[in-house]
Coordinates of C-alpha atoms in Angstrom, one line a residue:
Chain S
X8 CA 0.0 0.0 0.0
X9 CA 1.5 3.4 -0.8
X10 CA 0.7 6.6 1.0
X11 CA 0.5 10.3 -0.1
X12 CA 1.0 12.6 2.0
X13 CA -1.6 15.1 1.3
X14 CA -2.2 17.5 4.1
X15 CA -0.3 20.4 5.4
X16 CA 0.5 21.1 8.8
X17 CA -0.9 23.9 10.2
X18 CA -1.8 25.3 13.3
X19 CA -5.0 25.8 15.0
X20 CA -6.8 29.6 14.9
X21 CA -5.3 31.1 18.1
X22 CA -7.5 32.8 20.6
X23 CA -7.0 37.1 19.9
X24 CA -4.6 37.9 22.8
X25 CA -3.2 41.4 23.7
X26 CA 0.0 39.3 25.4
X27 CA 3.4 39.8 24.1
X28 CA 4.3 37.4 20.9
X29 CA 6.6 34.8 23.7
X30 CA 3.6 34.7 26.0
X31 CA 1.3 33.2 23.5
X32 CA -0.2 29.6 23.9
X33 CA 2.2 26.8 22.3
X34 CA 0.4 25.9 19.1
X35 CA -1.9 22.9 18.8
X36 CA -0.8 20.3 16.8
X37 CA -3.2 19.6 14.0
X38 CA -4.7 15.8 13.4
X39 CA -4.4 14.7 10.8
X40 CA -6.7 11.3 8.8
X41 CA -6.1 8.8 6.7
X42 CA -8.5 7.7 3.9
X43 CA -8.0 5.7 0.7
X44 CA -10.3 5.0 -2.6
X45 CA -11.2 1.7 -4.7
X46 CA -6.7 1.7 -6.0
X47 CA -6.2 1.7 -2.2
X48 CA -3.9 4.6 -2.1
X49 CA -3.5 6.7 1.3
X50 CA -4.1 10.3 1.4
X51 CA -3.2 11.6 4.3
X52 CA -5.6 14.8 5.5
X53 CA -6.1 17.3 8.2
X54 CA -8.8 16.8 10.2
X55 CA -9.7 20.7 9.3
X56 CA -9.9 20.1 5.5
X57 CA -12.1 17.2 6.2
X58 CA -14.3 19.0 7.6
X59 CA -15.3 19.8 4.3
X60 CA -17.3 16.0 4.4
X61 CA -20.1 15.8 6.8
X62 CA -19.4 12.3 6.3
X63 CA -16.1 12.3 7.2
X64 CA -16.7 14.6 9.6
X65 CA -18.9 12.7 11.4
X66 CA -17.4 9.5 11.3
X67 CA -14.3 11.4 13.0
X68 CA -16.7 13.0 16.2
X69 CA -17.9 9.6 16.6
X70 CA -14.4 7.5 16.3
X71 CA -12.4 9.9 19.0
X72 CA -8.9 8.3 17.5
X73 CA -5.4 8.8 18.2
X74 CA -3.0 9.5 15.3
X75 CA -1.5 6.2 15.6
X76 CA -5.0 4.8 15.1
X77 CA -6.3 7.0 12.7
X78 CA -2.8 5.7 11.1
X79 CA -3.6 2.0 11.4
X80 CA -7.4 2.4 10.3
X81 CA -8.1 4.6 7.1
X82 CA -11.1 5.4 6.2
X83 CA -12.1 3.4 2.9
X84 CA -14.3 4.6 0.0
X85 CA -13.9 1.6 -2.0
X86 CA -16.7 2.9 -4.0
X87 CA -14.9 5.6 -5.3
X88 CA -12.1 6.0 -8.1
X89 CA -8.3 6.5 -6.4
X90 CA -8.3 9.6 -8.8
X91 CA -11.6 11.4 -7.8
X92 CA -10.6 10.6 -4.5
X93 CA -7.3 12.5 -4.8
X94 CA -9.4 15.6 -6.7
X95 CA -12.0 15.7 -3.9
X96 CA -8.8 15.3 -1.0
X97 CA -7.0 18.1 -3.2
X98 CA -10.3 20.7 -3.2
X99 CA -10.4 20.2 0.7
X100 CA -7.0 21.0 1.5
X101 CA -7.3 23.8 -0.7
X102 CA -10.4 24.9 0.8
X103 CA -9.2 24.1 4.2
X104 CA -10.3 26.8 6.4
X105 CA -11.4 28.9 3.8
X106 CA -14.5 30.8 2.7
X107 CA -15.7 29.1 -0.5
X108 CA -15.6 30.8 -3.3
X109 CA -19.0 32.2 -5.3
X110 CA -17.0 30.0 -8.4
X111 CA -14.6 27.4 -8.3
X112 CA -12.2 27.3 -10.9
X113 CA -10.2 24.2 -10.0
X114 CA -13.1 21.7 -10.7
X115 CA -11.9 18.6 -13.2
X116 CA -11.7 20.3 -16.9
X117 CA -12.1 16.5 -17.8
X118 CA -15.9 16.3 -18.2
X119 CA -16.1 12.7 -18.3
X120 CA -15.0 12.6 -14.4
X121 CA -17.3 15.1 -13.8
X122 CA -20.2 12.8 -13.2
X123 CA -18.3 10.3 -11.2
X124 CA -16.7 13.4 -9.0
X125 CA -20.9 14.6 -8.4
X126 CA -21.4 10.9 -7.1
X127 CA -18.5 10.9 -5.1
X128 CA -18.7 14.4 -3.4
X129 CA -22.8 13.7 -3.0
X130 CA -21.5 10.3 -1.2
X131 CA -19.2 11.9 0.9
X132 CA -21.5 15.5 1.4
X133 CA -19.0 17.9 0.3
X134 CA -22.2 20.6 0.1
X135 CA -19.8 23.5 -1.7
X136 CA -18.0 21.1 -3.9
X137 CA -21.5 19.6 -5.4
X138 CA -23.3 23.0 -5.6
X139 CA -20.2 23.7 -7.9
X140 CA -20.1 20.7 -9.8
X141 CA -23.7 20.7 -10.3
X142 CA -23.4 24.2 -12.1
X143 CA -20.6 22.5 -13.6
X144 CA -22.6 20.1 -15.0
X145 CA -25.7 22.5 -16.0
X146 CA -22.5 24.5 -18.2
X147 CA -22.4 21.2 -20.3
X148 CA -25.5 21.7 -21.8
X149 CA -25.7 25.4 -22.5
X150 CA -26.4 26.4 -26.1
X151 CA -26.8 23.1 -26.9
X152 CA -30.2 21.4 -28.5
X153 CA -32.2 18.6 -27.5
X154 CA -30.2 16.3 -29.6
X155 CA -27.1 17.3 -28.5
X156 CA -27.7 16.8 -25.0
X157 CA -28.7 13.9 -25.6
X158 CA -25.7 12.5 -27.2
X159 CA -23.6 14.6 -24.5
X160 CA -25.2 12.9 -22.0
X161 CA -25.8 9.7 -23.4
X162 CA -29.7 9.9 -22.4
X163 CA -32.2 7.2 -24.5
X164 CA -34.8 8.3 -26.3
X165 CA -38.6 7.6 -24.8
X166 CA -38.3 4.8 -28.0
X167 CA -34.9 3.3 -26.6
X168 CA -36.0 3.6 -23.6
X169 CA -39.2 1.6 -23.9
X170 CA -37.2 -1.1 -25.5
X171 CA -34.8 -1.5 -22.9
X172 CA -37.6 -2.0 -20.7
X173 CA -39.7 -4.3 -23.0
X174 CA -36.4 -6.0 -23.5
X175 CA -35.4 -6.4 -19.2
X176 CA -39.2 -7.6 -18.7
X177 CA -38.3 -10.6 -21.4
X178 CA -35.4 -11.4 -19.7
X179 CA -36.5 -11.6 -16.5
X180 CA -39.7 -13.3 -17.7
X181 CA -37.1 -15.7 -19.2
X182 CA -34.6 -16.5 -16.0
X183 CA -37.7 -16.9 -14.3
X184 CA -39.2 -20.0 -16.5
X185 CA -35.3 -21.1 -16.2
X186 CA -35.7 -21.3 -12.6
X187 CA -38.7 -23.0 -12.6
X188 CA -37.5 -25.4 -14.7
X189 CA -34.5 -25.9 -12.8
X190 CA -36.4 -26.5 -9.9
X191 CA -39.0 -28.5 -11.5
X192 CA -36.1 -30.7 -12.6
X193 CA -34.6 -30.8 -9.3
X194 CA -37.6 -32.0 -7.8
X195 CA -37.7 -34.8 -10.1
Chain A
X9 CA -17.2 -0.5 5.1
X10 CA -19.0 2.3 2.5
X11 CA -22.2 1.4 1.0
X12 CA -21.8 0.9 -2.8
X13 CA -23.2 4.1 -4.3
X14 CA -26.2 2.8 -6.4
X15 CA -25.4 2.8 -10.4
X16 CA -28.1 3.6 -12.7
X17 CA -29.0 1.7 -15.9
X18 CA -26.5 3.0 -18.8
X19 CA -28.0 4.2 -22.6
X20 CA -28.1 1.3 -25.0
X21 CA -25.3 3.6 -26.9
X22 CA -22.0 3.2 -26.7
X23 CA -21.0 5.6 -23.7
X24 CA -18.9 8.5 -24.2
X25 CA -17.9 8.3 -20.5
X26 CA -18.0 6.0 -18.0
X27 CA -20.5 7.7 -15.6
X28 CA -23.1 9.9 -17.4
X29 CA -26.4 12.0 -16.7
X30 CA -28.3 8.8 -16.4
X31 CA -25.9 7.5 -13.4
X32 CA -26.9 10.1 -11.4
X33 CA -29.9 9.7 -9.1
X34 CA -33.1 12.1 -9.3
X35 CA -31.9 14.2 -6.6
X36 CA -28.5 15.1 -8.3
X37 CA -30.2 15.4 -11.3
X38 CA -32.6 18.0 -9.7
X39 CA -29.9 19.8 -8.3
X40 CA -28.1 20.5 -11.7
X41 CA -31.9 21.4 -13.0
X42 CA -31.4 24.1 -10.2
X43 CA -28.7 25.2 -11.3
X44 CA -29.8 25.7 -15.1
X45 CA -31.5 28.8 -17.0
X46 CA -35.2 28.7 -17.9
X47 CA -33.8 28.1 -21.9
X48 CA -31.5 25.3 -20.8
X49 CA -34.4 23.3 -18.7
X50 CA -36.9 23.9 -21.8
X51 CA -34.4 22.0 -23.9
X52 CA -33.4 19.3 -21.3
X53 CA -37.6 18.4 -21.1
X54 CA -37.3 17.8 -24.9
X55 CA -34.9 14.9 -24.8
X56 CA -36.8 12.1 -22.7
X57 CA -40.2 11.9 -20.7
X58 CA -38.2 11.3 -17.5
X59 CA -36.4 14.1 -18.3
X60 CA -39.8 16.2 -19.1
X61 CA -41.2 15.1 -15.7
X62 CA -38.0 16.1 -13.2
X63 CA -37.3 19.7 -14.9
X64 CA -41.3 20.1 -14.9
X65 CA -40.7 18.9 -10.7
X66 CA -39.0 22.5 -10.1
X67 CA -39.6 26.0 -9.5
X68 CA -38.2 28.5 -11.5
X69 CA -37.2 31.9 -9.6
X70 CA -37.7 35.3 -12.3
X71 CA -36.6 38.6 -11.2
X72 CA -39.3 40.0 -13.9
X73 CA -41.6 38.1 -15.9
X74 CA -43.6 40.7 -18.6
X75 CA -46.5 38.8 -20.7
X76 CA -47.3 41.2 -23.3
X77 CA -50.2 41.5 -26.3
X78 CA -52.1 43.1 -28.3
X79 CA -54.0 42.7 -31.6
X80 CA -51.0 41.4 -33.8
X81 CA -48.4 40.5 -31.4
X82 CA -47.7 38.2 -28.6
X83 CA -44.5 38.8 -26.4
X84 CA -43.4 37.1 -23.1
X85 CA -40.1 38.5 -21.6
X86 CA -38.3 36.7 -18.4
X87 CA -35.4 37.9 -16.8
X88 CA -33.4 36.0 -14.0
X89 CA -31.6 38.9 -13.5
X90 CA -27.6 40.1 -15.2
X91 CA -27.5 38.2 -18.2
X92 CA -30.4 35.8 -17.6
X93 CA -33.3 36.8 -20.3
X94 CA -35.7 34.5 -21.6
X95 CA -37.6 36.1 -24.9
X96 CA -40.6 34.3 -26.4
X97 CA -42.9 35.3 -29.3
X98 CA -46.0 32.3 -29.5
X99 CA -47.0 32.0 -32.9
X100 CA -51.0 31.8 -31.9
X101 CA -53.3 32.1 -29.0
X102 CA -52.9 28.2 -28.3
X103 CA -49.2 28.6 -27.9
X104 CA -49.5 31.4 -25.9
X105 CA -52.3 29.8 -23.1
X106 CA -50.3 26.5 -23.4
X107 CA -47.0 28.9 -22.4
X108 CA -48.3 30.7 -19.9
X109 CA -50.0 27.3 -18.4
X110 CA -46.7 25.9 -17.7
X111 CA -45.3 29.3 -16.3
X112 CA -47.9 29.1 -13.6
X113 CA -46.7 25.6 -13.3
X114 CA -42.9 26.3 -12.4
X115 CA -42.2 30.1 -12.2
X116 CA -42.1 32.2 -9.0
X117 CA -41.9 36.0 -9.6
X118 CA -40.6 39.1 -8.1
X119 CA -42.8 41.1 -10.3
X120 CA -44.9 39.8 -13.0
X121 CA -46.6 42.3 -14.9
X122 CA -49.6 40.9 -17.4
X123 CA -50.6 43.5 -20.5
X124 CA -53.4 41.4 -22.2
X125 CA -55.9 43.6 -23.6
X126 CA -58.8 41.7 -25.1
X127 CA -56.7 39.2 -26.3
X128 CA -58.3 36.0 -23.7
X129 CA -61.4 37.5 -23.2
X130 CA -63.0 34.6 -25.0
X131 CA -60.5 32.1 -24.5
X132 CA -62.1 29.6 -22.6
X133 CA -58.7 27.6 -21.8
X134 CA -57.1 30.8 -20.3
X135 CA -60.7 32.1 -18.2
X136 CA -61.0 28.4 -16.3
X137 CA -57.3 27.3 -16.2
X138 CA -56.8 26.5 -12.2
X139 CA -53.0 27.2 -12.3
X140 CA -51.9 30.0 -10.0
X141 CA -49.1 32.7 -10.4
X142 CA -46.7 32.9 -8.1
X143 CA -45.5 36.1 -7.7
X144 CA -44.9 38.9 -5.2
X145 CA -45.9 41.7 -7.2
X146 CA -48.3 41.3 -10.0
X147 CA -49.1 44.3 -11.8
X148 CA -52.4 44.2 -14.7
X149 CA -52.5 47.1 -17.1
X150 CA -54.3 46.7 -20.5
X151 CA -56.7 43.8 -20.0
X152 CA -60.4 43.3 -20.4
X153 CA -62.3 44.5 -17.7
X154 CA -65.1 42.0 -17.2
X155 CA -63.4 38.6 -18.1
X156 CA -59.7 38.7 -17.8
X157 CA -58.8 40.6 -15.2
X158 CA -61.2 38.5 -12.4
X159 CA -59.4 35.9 -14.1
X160 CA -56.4 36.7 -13.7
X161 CA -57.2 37.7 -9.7
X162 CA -58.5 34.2 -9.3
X163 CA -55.0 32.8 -10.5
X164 CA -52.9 34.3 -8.1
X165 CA -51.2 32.4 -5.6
X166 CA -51.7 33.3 -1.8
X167 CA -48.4 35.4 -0.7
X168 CA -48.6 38.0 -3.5
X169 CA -47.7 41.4 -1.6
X170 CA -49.0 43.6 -4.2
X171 CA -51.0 43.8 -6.7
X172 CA -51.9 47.0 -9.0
X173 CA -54.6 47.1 -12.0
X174 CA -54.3 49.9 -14.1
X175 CA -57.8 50.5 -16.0
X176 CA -59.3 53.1 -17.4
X177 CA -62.0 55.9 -15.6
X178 CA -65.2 55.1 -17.6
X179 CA -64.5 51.5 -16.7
X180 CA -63.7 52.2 -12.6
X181 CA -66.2 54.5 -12.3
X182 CA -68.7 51.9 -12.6
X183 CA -67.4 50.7 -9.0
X184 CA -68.4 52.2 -5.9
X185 CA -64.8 51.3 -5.0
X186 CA -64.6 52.9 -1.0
X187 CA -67.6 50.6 -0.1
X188 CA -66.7 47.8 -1.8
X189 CA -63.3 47.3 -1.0
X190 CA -64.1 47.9 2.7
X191 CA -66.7 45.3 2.6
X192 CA -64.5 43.0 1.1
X193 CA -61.8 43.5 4.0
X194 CA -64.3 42.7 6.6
X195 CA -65.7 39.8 5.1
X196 CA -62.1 38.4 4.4
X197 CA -60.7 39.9 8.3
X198 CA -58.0 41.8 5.9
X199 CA -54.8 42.0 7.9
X200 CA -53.2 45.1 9.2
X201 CA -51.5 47.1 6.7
X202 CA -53.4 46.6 3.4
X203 CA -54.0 49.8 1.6
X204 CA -55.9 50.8 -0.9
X205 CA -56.0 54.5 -3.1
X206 CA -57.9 56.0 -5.7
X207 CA -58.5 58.9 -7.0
X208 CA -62.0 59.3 -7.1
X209 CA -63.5 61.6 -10.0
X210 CA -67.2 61.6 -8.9
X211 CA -68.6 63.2 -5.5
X212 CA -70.1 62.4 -2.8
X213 CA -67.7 58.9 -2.2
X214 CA -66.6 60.2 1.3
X215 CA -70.3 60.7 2.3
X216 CA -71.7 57.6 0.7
X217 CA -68.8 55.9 2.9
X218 CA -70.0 57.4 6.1
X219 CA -73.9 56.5 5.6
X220 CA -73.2 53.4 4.4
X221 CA -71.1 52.5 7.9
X222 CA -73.0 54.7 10.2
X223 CA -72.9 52.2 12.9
X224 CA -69.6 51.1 12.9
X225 CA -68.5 54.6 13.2
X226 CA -65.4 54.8 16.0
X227 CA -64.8 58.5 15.0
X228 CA -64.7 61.2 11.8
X229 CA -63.8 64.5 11.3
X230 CA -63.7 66.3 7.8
X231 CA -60.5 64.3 6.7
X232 CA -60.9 61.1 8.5
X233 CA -63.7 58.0 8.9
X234 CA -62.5 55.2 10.8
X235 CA -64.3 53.0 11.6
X236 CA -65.1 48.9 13.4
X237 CA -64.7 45.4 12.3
X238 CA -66.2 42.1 12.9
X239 CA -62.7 41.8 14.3
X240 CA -62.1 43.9 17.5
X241 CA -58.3 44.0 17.1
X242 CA -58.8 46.0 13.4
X243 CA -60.3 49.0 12.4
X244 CA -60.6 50.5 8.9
X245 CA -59.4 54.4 8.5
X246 CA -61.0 55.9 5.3
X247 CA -58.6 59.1 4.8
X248 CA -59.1 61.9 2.8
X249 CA -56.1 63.3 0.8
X250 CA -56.5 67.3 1.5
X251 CA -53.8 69.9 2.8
X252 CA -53.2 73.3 1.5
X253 CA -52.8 72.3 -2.3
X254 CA -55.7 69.7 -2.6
X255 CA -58.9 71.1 -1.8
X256 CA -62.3 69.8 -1.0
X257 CA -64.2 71.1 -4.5
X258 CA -61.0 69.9 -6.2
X259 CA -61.6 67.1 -9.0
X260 CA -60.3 64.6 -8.1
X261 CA -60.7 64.0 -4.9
X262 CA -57.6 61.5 -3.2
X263 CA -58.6 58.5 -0.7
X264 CA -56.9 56.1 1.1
X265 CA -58.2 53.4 2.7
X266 CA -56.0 51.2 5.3
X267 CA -57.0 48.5 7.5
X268 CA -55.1 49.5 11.0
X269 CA -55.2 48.3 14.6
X270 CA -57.7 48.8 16.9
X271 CA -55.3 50.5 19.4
X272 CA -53.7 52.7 16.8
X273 CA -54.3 56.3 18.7
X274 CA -54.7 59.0 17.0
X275 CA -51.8 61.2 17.6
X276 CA -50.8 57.7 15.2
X277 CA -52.2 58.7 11.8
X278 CA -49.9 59.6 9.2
X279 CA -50.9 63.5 8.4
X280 CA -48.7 63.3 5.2
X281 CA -51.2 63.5 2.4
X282 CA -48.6 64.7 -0.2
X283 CA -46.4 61.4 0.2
X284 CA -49.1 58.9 -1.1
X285 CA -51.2 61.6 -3.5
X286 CA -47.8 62.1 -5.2
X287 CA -47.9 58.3 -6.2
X288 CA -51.4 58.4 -7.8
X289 CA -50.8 61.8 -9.3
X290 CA -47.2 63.4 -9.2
X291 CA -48.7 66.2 -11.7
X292 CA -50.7 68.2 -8.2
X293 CA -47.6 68.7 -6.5
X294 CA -45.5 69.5 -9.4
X295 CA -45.5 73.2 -9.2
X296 CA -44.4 73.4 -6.2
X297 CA -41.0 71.2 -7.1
X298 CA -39.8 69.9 -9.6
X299 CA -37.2 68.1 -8.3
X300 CA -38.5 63.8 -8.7
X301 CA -38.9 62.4 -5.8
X302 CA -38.3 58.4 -4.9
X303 CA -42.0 56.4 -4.3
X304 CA -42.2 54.9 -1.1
X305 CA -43.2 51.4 -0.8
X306 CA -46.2 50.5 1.3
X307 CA -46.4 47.5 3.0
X308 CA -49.1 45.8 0.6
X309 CA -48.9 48.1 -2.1
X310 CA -47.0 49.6 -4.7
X311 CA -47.3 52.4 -7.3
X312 CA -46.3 52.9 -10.9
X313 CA -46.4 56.7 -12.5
X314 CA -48.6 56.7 -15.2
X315 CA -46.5 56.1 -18.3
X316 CA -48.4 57.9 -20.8
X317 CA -47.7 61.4 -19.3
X318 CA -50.9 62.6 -20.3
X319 CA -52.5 65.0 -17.9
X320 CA -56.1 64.2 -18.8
X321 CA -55.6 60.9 -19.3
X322 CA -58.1 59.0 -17.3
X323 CA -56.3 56.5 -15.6
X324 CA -56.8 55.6 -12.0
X325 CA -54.8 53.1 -9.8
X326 CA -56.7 50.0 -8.2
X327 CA -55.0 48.4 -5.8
X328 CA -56.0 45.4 -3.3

């Protein structure tokens, strides 16, 4: 298994203080998670720019882990690409701490991971990162005819579509006879 | 362990990507919708029913929606505000009805102004459709008196803050509006702050108002009526617009009615005639300035100018 190491160190907001700079608190050390997608690669993240997930989020209120645990145990989205993982990692720690943009610029400029990015940030409620990729995806289709977005986004006609499903009820119709036959037979 | 995330059935095409518009569940799909101009949904509801029936699943906020006609043309405008306009020209009547059916169906309005003129006064379709529009200001100017325009009061959704009919004298004076509209606030138990003004070009309104209510009088004097409701907590003040520029033999006279609370005192009233007389006609106080001043909103009401700039045109301002 290989490991990224995808978060920054940094410290915690300090309290306003009128004390002199050498007085001030000693900086908290930030915690940092572990999590990995479907190629199994670690990426290594603060806790802050996870906060970005509610999911995350909440799975790391609940857990209470130490950093040797958190170490041992990362989180795994085996449901989602190692790639859109590593976007979605790379938009929180950019974002850590931050007030989110109106726009987001840095959203994939490869349109065919768009769809699987909206799945995985929906999955893991990233709310900023899906209101941007949704408007993301809304841009696709602008100007474009019916047609068009239909081919863009691979969407079957009411025709197709009715075929498809005329076409699953035979087959099912089908597997089920099978199995009736099968067990027929097997009762024999 | 994470759930799988659930995979929806693929086009029979060959797929340009891997993961597509039909991957994603409804409620993704709804919140792109949201995130789409009224053009772009239009053309997304062409492609497939399914498609049709989740764009037609949600509301569409306008800044200004304008539905315009007259005897040869047909013009809708939207506007979602910088940037965001939305022009349609309906080749017939049918179009048109069919159009504005489905606006009722999915657009919410800031201010939706409706300029008909005779144009649906026999159109069946449009007189009994039970859509509503939603909007917070509606504004009616240039539509059919008897048909349309109780039409078009009928299909307005609860909510609307305003709503102002321009129409024209010979048609209003048919209305004993004072009485009327006061009748209709104390059958409906209007709530505190509606207002209504007019200018009224016949006489005798202001005593027609106090013989008709003589027993709910609480108290009058020459520029005031106010008087009870079936409600206790609200009264109704009928107020007469006069100060040292509009007399009482002047033509017109101004009224406002204004449903108020029973406690209001009377040290209370607003003794600022010129304010909302300058709304319904800026043309009185003109010669005194001529500097413009900025129309005040009323809670329940607003005011246009009247656009024509005719001094003797016959226009007065019906508001409920």
């Amino acid at each position: 298994m290989s490991s990224t190491e995808q978060g920054t160190s940094s410290a915690a907001p300090a309290e306003p203080t009128t004390a002199p700079e050498s007085a001030a608190a000693p900086e908290v050390p930030e915690s940092f998670y572990y999590v990995h997608g479907k190629d199994k690669v670690v990426h290594k993240v603060s806790a802050g720019a996870l906060q970005h997930s509610a999911l995350i989020h909440g799975m790391i209120s609940n857990l209470g882990y130490t950093e040797e645990q958190a170490k041992a145990n990362p989180f795994p989205f085996e449901n989602i690409d190692g790639d859109i993982l590593q976007m979605v990692v790379d938009w929180c720690n950019q974002h850590k701490g931050k007030p989110t943009p109106p726009e987001d610029t840095n959203l994939p400029k490869q349109k065919e991971k768009l769809f699987d990015l909206v799945l995985a940030v929906n999955y893991l409620e990233i709310k900023e990162l899906l209101t941007y990729c949704c408007k993301q995806v809304a841009m696709m289709v602008k100007g474009k005819s019916p047609e068009e977005i239909r081919e863009i986004w691979m969407i079957p006609t009411d025709a197709e579509d009715e075929a498809a499903e005329k076409e699953a009820k035979k087959r099912a119709g089908k597997e089920a006879a099978g199995e009736t036959a099968a067990a027929a037979g097997d009762a024999k | 362990m994470a759930p799988k995330m659930k995979k929806f059935k693929k086009s029979s095409k060959n797929p340009i990507y891997d993961t597509n518009w039909c991957d994603m569940p409804p409620e993704i799909k709804v919140k792109c919708i949201g995130k789409m101009e009224f053009k772009e949904r239009l053309l997304l509801r062409c492609t497939a029913k399914a498609e049709r029936s989740l764009v037609d699943s949600q509301k569409i906020e306008f800044q200004n929606g304008e539905f315009w006609a007259d005897d040869e043309d047909i013009v809708f405008k939207l506007n979602r505000g910088k940037n965001s306009n939305f022009l349609k020209s309906p080749k017939n009547i049918n179009v048109a009805v069919g159009f504005l059916k489905y606006i009722k169906k999915v657009g919410v309005f800031e201010n939706l102004k409706l300029c008909f003129g005779d144009l649906f006064t026999d159109n069946e379709q449009f007189n009994t459709d039970d859509g509503l529009f939603a909007a917070k200001k509606v504004e009616i100017e240039q539509c059919e008196m008897d048909n349309v325009v109780p039409s078009i009061l009928w299909e307005i959704e609860d909510g609307v803050e305003s709503i102002k009919i321009n129409v024209d004298r010979k048609v209003f004076r048919q209305f004993d509006e004072l009485l009327e509209i006061s009748n209709m606030w104390i059958e409906t138990n209007a709530k505190v702050g509606f207002t209504f003004q007019a200018s009224i070009y016949k006489e005798g309104s202001f005593a027609a108002f106090l013989e008709h209510f003589t027993d709910s009088i609480v108290s009058k004097d020459e520029r005031r009526v106010r008087i009870r409701t079936k409600n206790p907590d609200i009264h109704i003040l009928l107020e007469r617009g006069l100060d040292e520029i509009v007399e009482t033999d002047d033509i017109p006279q101004f009224s406002r009615l204004r449903v108020i609370p029973a406690e209001m005192k009377k040290s209370e009233y607003d003794n600022n005639c010129k304010e909302w007389i300058s709304i319904m006609d800026p043309d009185v106080y003109e010669s005194e300035s001529e500097s413009e001043e900025e129309w005040p909103e009323y809670f329940g009401i607003s005011f246009d100018e009247d656009e024509d700039g005719d001094d003797f045109d016959p226009v007065d301002y019906y508001t409920l």
